[in-house]
PDB file of C-alpha atoms in Angstrom:
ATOM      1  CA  UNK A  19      11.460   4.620  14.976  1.00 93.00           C
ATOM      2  CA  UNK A  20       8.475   2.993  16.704  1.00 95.00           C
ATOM      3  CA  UNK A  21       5.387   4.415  18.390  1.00 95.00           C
ATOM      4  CA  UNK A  22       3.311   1.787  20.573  1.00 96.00           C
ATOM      5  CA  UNK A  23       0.136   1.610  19.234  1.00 94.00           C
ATOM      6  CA  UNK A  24      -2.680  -0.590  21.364  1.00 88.00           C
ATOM      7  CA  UNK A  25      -0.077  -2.126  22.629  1.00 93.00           C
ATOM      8  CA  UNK A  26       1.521  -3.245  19.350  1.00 96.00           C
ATOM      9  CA  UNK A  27       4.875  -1.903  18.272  1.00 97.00           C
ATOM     10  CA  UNK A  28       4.130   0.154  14.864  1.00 98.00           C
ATOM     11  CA  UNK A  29       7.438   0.875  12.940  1.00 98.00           C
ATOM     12  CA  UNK A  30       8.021   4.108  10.968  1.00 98.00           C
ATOM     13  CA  UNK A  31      10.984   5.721   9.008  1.00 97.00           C
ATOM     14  CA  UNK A  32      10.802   9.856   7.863  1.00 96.00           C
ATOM     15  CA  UNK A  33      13.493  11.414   5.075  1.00 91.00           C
ATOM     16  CA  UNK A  34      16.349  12.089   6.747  1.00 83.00           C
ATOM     17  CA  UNK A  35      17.175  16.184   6.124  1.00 74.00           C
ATOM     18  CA  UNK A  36      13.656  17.038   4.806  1.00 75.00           C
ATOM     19  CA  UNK A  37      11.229  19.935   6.341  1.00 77.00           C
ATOM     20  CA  UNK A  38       9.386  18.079   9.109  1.00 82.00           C
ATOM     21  CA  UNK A  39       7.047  21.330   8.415  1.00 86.00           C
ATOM     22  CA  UNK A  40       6.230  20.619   5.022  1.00 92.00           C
ATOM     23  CA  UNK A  41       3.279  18.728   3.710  1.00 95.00           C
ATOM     24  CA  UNK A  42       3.499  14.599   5.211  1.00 96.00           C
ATOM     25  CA  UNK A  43       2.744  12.166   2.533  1.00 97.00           C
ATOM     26  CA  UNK A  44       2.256   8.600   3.944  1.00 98.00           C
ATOM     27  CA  UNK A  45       3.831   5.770   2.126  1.00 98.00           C
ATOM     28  CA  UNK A  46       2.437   2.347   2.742  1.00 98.00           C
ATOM     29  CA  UNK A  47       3.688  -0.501   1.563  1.00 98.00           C
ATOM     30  CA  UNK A  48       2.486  -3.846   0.080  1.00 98.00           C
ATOM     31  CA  UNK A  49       1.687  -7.552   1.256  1.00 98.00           C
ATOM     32  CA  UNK A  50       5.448  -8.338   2.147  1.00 97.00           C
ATOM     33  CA  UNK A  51       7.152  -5.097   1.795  1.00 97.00           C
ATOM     34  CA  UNK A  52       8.295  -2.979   4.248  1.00 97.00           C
ATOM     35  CA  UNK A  53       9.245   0.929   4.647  1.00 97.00           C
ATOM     36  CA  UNK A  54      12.330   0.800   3.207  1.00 96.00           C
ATOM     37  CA  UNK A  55      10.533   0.098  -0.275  1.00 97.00           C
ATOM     38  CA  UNK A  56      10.361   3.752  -0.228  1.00 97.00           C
ATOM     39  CA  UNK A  57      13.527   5.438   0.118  1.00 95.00           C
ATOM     40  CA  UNK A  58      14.216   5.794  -2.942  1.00 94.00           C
ATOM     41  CA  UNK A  59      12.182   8.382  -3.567  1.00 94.00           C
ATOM     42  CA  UNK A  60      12.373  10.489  -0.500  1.00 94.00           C
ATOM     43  CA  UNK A  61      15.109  12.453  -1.912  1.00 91.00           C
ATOM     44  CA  UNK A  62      13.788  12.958  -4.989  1.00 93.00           C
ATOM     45  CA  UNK A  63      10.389  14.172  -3.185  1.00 94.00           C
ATOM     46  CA  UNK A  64       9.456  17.646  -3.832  1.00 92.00           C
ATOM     47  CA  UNK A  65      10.751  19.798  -1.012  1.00 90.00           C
ATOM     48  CA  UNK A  66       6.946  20.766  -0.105  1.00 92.00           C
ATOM     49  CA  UNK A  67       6.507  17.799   0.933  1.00 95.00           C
ATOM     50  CA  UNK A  68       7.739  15.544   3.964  1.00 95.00           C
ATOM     51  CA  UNK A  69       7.938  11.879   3.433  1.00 97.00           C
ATOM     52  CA  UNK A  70       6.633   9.234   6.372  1.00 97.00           C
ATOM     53  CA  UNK A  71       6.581   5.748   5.659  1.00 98.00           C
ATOM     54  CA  UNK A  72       5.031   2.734   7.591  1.00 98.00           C
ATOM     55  CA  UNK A  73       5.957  -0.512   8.424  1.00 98.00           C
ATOM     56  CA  UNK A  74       2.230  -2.194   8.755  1.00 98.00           C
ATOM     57  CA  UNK A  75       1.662  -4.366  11.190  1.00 98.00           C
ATOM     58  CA  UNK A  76       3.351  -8.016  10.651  1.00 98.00           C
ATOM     59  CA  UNK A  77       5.728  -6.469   8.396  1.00 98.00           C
ATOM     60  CA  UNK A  78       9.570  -5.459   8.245  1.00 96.00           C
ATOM     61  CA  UNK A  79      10.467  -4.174  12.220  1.00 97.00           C
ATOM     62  CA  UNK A  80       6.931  -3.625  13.337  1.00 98.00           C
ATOM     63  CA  UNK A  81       5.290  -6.575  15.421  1.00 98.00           C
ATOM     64  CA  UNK A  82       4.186  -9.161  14.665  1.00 98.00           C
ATOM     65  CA  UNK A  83       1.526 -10.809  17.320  1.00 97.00           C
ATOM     66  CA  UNK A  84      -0.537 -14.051  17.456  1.00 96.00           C
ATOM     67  CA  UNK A  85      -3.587 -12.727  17.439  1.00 95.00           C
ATOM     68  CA  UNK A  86      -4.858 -12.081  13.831  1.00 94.00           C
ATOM     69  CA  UNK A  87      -8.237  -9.934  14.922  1.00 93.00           C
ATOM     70  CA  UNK A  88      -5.636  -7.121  14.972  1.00 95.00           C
ATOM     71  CA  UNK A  89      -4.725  -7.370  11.795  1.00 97.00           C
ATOM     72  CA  UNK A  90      -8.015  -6.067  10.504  1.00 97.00           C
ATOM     73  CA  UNK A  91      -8.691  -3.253   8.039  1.00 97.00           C
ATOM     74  CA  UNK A  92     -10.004  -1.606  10.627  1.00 96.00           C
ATOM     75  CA  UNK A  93      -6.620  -2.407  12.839  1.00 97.00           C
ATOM     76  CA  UNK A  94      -4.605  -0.860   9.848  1.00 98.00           C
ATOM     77  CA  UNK A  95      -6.814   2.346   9.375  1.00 98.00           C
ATOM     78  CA  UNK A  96      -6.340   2.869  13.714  1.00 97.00           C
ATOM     79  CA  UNK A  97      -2.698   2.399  13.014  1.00 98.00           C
ATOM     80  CA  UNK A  98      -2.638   4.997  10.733  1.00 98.00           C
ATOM     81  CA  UNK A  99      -4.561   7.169  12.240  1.00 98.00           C
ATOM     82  CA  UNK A 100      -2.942   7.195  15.295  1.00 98.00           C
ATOM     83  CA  UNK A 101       0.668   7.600  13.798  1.00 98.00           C
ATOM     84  CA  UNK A 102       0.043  10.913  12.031  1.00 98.00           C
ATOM     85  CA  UNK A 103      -1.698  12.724  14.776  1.00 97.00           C
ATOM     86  CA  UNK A 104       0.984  11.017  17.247  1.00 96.00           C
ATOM     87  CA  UNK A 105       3.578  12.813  15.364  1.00 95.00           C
ATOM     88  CA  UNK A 106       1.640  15.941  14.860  1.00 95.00           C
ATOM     89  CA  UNK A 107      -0.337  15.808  11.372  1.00 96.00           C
ATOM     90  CA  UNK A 108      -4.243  16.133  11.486  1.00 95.00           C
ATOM     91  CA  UNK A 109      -4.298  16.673   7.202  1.00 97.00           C
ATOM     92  CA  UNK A 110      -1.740  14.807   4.704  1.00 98.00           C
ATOM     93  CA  UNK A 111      -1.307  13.258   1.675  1.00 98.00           C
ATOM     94  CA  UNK A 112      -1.436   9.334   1.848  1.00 98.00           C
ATOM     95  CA  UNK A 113       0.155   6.639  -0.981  1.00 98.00           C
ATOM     96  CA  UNK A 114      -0.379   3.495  -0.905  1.00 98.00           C
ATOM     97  CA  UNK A 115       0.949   0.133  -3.306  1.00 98.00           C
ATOM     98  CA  UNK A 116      -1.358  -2.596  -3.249  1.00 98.00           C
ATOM     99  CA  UNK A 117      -2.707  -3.889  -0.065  1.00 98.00           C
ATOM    100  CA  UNK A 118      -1.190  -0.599   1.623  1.00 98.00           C
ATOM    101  CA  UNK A 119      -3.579   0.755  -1.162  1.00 98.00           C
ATOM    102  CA  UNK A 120      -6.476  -1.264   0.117  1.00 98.00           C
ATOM    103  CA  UNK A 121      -5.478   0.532   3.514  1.00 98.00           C
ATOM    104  CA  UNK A 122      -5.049   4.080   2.049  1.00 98.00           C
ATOM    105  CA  UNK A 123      -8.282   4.062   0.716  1.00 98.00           C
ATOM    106  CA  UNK A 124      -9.930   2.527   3.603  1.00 98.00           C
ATOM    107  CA  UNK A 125      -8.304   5.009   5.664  1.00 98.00           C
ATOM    108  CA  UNK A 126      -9.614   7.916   3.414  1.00 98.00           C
ATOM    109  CA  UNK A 127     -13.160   6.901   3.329  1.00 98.00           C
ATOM    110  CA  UNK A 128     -13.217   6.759   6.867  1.00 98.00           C
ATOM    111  CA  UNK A 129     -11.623   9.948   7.581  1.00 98.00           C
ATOM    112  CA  UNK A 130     -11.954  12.126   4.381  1.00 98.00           C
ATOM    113  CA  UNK A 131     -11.273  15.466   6.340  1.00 97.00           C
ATOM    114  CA  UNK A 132      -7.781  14.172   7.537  1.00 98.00           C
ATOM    115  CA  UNK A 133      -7.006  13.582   3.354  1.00 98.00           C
ATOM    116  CA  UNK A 134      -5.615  16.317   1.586  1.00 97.00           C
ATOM    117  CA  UNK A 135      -5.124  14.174  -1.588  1.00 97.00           C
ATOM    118  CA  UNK A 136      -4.746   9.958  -2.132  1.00 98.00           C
ATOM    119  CA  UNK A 137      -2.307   8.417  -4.541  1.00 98.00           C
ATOM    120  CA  UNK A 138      -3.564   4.523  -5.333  1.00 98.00           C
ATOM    121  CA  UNK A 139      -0.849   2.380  -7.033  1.00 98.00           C
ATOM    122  CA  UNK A 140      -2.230  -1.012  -8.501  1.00 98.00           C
ATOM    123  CA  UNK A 141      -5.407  -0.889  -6.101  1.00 98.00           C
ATOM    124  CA  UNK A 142      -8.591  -2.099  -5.750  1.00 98.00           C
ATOM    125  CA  UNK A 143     -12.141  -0.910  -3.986  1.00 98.00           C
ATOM    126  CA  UNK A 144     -12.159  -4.352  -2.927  1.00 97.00           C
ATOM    127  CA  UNK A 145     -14.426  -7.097  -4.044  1.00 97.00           C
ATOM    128  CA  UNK A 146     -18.107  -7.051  -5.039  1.00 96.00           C
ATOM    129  CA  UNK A 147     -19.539 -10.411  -5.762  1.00 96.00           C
ATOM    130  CA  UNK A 148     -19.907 -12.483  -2.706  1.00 96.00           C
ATOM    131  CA  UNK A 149     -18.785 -15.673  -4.381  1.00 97.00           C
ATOM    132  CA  UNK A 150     -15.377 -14.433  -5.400  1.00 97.00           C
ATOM    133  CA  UNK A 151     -14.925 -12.675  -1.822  1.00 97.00           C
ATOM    134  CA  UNK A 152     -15.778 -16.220  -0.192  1.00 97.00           C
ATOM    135  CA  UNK A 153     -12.812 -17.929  -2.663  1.00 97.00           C
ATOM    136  CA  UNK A 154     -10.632 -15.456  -1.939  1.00 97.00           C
ATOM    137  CA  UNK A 155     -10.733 -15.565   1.577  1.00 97.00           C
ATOM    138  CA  UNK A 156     -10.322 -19.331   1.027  1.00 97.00           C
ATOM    139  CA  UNK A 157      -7.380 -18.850  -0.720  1.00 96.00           C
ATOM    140  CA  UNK A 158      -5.651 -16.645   0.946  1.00 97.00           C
ATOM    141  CA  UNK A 159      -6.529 -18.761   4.335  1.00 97.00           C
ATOM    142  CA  UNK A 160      -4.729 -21.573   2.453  1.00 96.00           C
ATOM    143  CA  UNK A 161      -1.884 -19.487   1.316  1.00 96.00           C
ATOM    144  CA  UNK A 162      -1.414 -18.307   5.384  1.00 97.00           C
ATOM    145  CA  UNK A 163      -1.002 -21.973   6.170  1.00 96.00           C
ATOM    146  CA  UNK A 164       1.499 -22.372   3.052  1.00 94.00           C
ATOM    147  CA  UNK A 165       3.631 -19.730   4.864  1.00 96.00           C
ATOM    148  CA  UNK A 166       3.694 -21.292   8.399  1.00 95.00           C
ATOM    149  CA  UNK A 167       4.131 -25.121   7.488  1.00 96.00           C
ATOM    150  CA  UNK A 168       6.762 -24.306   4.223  1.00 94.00           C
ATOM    151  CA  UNK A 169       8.672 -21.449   5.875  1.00 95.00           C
ATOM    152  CA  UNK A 170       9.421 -17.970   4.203  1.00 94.00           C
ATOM    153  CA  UNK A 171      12.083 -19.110   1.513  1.00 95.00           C
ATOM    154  CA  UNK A 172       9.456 -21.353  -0.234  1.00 95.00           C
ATOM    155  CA  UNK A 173       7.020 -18.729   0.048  1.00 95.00           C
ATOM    156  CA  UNK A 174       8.669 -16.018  -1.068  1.00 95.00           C
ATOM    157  CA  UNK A 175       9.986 -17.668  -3.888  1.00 94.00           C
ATOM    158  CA  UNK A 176       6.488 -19.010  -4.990  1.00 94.00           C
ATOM    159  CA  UNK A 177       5.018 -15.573  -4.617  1.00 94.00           C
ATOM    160  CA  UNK A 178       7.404 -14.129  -6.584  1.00 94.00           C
ATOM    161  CA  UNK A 179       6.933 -16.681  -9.210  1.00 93.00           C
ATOM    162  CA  UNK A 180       3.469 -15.689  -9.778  1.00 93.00           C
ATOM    163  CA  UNK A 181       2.445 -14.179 -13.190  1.00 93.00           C
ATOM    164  CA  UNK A 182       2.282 -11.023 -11.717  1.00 93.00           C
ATOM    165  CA  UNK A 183       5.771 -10.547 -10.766  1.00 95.00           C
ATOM    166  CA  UNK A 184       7.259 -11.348 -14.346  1.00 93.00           C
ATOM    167  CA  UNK A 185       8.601  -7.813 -15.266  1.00 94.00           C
ATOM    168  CA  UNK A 186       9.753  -7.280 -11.768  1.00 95.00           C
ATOM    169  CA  UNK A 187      12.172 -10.294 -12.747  1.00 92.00           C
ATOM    170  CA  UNK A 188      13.775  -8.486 -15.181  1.00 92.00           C
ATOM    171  CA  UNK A 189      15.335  -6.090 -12.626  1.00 95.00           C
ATOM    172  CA  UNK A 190      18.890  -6.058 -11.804  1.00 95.00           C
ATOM    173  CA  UNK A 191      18.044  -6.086  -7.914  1.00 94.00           C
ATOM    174  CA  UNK A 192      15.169  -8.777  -8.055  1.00 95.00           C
ATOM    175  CA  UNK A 193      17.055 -11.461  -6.040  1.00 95.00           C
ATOM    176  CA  UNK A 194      17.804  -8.614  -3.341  1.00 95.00           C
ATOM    177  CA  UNK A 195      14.065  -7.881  -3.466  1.00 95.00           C
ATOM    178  CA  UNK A 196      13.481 -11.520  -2.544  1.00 95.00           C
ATOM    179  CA  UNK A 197      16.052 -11.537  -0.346  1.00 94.00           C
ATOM    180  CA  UNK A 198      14.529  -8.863   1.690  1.00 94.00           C
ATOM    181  CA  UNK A 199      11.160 -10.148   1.537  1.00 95.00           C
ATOM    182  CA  UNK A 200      12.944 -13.271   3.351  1.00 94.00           C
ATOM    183  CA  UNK A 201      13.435 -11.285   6.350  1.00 93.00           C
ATOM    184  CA  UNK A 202       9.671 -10.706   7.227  1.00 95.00           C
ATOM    185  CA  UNK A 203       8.166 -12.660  10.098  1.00 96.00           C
ATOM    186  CA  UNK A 204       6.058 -15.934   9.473  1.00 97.00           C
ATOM    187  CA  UNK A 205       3.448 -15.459  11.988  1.00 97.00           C
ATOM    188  CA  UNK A 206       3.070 -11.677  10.642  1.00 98.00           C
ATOM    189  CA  UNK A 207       2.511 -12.550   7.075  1.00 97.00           C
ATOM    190  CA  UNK A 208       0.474 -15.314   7.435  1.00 98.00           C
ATOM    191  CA  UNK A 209      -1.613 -12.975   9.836  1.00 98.00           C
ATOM    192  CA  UNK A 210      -1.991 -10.587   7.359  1.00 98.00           C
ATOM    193  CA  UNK A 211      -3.498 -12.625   5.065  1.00 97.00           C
ATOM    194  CA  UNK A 212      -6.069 -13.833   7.344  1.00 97.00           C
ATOM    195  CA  UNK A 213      -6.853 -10.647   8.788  1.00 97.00           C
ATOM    196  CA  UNK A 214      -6.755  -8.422   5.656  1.00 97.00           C
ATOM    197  CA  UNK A 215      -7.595 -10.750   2.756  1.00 97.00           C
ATOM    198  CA  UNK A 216      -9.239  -8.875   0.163  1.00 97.00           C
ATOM    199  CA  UNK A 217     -12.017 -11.137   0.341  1.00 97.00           C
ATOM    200  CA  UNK A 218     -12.291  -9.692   3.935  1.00 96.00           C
ATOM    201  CA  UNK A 219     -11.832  -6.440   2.987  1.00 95.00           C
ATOM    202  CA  UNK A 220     -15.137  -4.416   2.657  1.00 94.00           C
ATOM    203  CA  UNK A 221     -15.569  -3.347  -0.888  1.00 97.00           C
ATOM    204  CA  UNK A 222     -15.665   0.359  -1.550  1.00 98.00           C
ATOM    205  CA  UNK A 223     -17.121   0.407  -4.963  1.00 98.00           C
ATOM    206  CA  UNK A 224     -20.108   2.652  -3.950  1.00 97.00           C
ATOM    207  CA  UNK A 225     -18.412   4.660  -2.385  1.00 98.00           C
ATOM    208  CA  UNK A 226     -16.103   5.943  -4.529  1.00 98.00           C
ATOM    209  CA  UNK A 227     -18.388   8.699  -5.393  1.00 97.00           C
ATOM    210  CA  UNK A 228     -18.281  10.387  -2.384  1.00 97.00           C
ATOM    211  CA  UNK A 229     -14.874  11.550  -2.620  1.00 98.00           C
ATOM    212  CA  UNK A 230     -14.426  15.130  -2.859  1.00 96.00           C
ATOM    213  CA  UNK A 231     -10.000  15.738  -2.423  1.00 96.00           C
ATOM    214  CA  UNK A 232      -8.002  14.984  -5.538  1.00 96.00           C
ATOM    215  CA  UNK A 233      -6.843  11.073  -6.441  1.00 98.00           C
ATOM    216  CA  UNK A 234      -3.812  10.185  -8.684  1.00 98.00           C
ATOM    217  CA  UNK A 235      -3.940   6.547  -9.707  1.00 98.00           C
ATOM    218  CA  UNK A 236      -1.435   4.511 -10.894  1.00 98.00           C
ATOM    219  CA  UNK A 237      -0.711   1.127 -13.156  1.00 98.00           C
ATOM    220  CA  UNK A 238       1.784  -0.309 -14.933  1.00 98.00           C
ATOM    221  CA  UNK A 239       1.024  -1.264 -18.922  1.00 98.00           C
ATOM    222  CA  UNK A 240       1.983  -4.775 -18.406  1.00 97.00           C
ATOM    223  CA  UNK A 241      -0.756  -5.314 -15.508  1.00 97.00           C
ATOM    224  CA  UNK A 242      -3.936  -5.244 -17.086  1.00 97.00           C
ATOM    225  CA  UNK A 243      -6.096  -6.539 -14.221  1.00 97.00           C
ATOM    226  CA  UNK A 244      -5.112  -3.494 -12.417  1.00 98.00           C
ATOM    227  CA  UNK A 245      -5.044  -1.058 -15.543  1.00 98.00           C
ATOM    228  CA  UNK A 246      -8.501  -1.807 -15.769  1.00 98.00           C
ATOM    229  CA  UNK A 247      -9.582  -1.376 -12.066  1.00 98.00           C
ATOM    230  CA  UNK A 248      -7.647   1.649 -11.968  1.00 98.00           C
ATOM    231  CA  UNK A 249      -9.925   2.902 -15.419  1.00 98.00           C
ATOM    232  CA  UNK A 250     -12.937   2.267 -12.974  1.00 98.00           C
ATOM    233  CA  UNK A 251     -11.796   3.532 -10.345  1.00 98.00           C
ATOM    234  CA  UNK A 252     -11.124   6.694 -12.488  1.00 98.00           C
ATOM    235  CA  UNK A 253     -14.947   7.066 -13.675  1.00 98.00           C
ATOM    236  CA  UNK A 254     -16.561   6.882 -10.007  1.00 98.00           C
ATOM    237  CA  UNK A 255     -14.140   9.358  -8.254  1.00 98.00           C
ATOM    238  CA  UNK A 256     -14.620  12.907 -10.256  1.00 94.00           C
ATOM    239  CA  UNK A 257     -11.519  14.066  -8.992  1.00 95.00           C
ATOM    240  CA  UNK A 258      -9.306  12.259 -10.435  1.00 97.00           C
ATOM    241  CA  UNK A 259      -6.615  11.267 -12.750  1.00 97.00           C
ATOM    242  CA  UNK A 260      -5.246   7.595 -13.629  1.00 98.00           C
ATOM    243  CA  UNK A 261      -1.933   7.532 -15.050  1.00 98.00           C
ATOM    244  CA  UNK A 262      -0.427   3.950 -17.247  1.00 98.00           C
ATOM    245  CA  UNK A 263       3.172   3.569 -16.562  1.00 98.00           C
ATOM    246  CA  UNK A 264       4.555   1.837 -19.937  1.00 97.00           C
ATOM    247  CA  UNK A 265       6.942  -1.277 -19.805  1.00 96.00           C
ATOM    248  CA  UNK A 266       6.033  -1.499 -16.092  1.00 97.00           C
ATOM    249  CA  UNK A 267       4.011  -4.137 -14.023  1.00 97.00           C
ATOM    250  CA  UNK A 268       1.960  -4.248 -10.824  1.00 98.00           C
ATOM    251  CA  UNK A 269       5.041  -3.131  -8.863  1.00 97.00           C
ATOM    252  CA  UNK A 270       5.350   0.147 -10.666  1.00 98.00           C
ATOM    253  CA  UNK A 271       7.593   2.352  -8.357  1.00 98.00           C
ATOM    254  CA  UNK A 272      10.402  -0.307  -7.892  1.00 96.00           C
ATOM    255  CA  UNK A 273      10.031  -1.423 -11.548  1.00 97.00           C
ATOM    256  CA  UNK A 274      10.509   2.381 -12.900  1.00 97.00           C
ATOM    257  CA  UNK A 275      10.818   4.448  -9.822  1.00 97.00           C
ATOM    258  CA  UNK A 276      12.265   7.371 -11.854  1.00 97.00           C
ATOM    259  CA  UNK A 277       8.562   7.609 -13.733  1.00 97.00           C
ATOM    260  CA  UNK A 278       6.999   6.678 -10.834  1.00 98.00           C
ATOM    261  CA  UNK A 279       8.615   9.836  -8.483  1.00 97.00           C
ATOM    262  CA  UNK A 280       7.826  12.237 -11.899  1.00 97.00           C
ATOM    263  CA  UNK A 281       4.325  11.524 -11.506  1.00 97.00           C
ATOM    264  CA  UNK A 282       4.419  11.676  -7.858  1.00 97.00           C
ATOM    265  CA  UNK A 283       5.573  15.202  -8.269  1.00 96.00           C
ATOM    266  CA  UNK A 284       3.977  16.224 -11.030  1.00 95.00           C
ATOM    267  CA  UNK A 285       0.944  15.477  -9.044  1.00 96.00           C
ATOM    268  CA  UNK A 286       2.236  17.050  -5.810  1.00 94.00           C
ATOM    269  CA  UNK A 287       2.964  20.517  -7.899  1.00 91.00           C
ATOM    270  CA  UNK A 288      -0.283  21.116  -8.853  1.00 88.00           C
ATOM    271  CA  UNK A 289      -1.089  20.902  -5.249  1.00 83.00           C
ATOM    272  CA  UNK A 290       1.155  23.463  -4.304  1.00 78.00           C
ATOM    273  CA  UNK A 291      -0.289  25.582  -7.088  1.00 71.00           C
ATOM    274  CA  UNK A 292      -3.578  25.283  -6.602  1.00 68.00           C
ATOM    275  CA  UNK A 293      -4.494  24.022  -9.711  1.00 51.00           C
ATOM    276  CA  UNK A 294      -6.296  20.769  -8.377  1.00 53.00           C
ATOM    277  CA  UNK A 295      -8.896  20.903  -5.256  1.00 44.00           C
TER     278      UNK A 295
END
């Protein structure tokens, strides 16, 4: 389904036989993903709870424009925003995998009253040190232009081949992963890169603090880096709980999505119950 949103077509899928009353949890997707990273789990979802899932801008059958300004954080968290309350929700749950991470968050510091709770899988605040932002942005402006003069084969199978895709090699499915990656527009990834670098992204380290609803965050054992943003992250928000996924890497719920929906709903329960705020 689509909803046009400032005049850009915004892609969405729901699970198909679940309680459109129940509780929405938003699943957003990484840099190259799509929506349809998360059906897997919609099933397996705990029947309280009704599953949504975005296709971001410049990604999988959303659009994918020219113009990069609207590929901003600030694009994204409009985007998301407007969705839910298009299809009815003013409070829900929102998950998010890396960059869709970086966009959960942002979303959930802007608008903490429309968060009931925020799952974070292998996500950061963003960057500090104004040095590192500036390379960052440098590289990812140089990775944009990789994508539109090599083409999305070479890409994909360079990103892939970076050190932080090594256990999701190991999976049976990893060349149908790629494959589907393959199928993403050129203009919309390289436009998400130079819209939504994390160099560009505003860092939310101080504010971290100020969250009040309840955060699960997730990492796999094999991804330090992320292990031990995560372990941060965990100290500056008091509400919240950071669970290590063993044997998996930065791409934890397609590396061991049976884990990864156990902790989803373990999570989810206690919601229910009342037993986290």
């Amino acid at each position: 389904m689509r909803l046009k949103i400032d005049n850009v077509h915004i892609n969405y899928i729901t699970g198909k036989g679940k309680n459109s009353s129940g509780i929405p949890v938003l699943f957003i997707h990484g840099f190259s993903g799509n929506s349809s990273d998360w059906e897997f789990l919609m099933d397996g979802l705990h029947p309280s709870f009704y599953p949504v899932a975005i296709d971001l801008i410049g990604h999988g059958m959303s659009d994918s424009p020219d113009n990069p300004d609207i590929y901003t954080c600030s694009a994204l968290v409009r985007h998301i925003d407007v969705l839910m309350k298009e299809l009815g929700y003013n409070n829900f749950i929102l998950c998010g995998y890396s960059m869709g991470g970086r966009a959960a968050l942002s979303y959930s510091l802007k608008y903490p009253g429309n968060v009931i709770s925020l799952i974070l899988e292998s996500t950061t605040a963003g960057l500090e040190d104004y040095n590192e932002k500036k390379e960052r942005v440098e590289h990812d402006f140089l990775l944009a232009e990789k994508i539109k003069s090599n083409g999305l084969d070479n890409f994909v199978d360079y990103w892939f081949g970076l050190p932080l895709f090594e256990s999701l090699k190991k999976l049976n499915n990893f060349e149908q992963i790629k494959n589907k990656r393959k199928q993403n527009n050129v203009i919309g990834l390289s436009n998400s890169l130079l819209g939504f670098s994390t160099g560009l992204m505003p860092s939310h380290w101080s504010k971290l603090n100020s969250i009040e609803f309840p955060v699960l965050l997730i990492s796999g054992s094999g991804d330090r880096k992320y292990s031990e943003i995560s372990g941060r992250m965990k100290k500056m928000i008091r509400n919240s709980k950071h669970e290590v996924v063993e044997g998996a890497g930065h791409n934890v719920h397609l590396e061991k999505p049976e884990e990864f929906v156990n902790l989803l709903n373990s999570f989810l329960s206690k919601i229910i119950d009342g037993k986290i705020s």
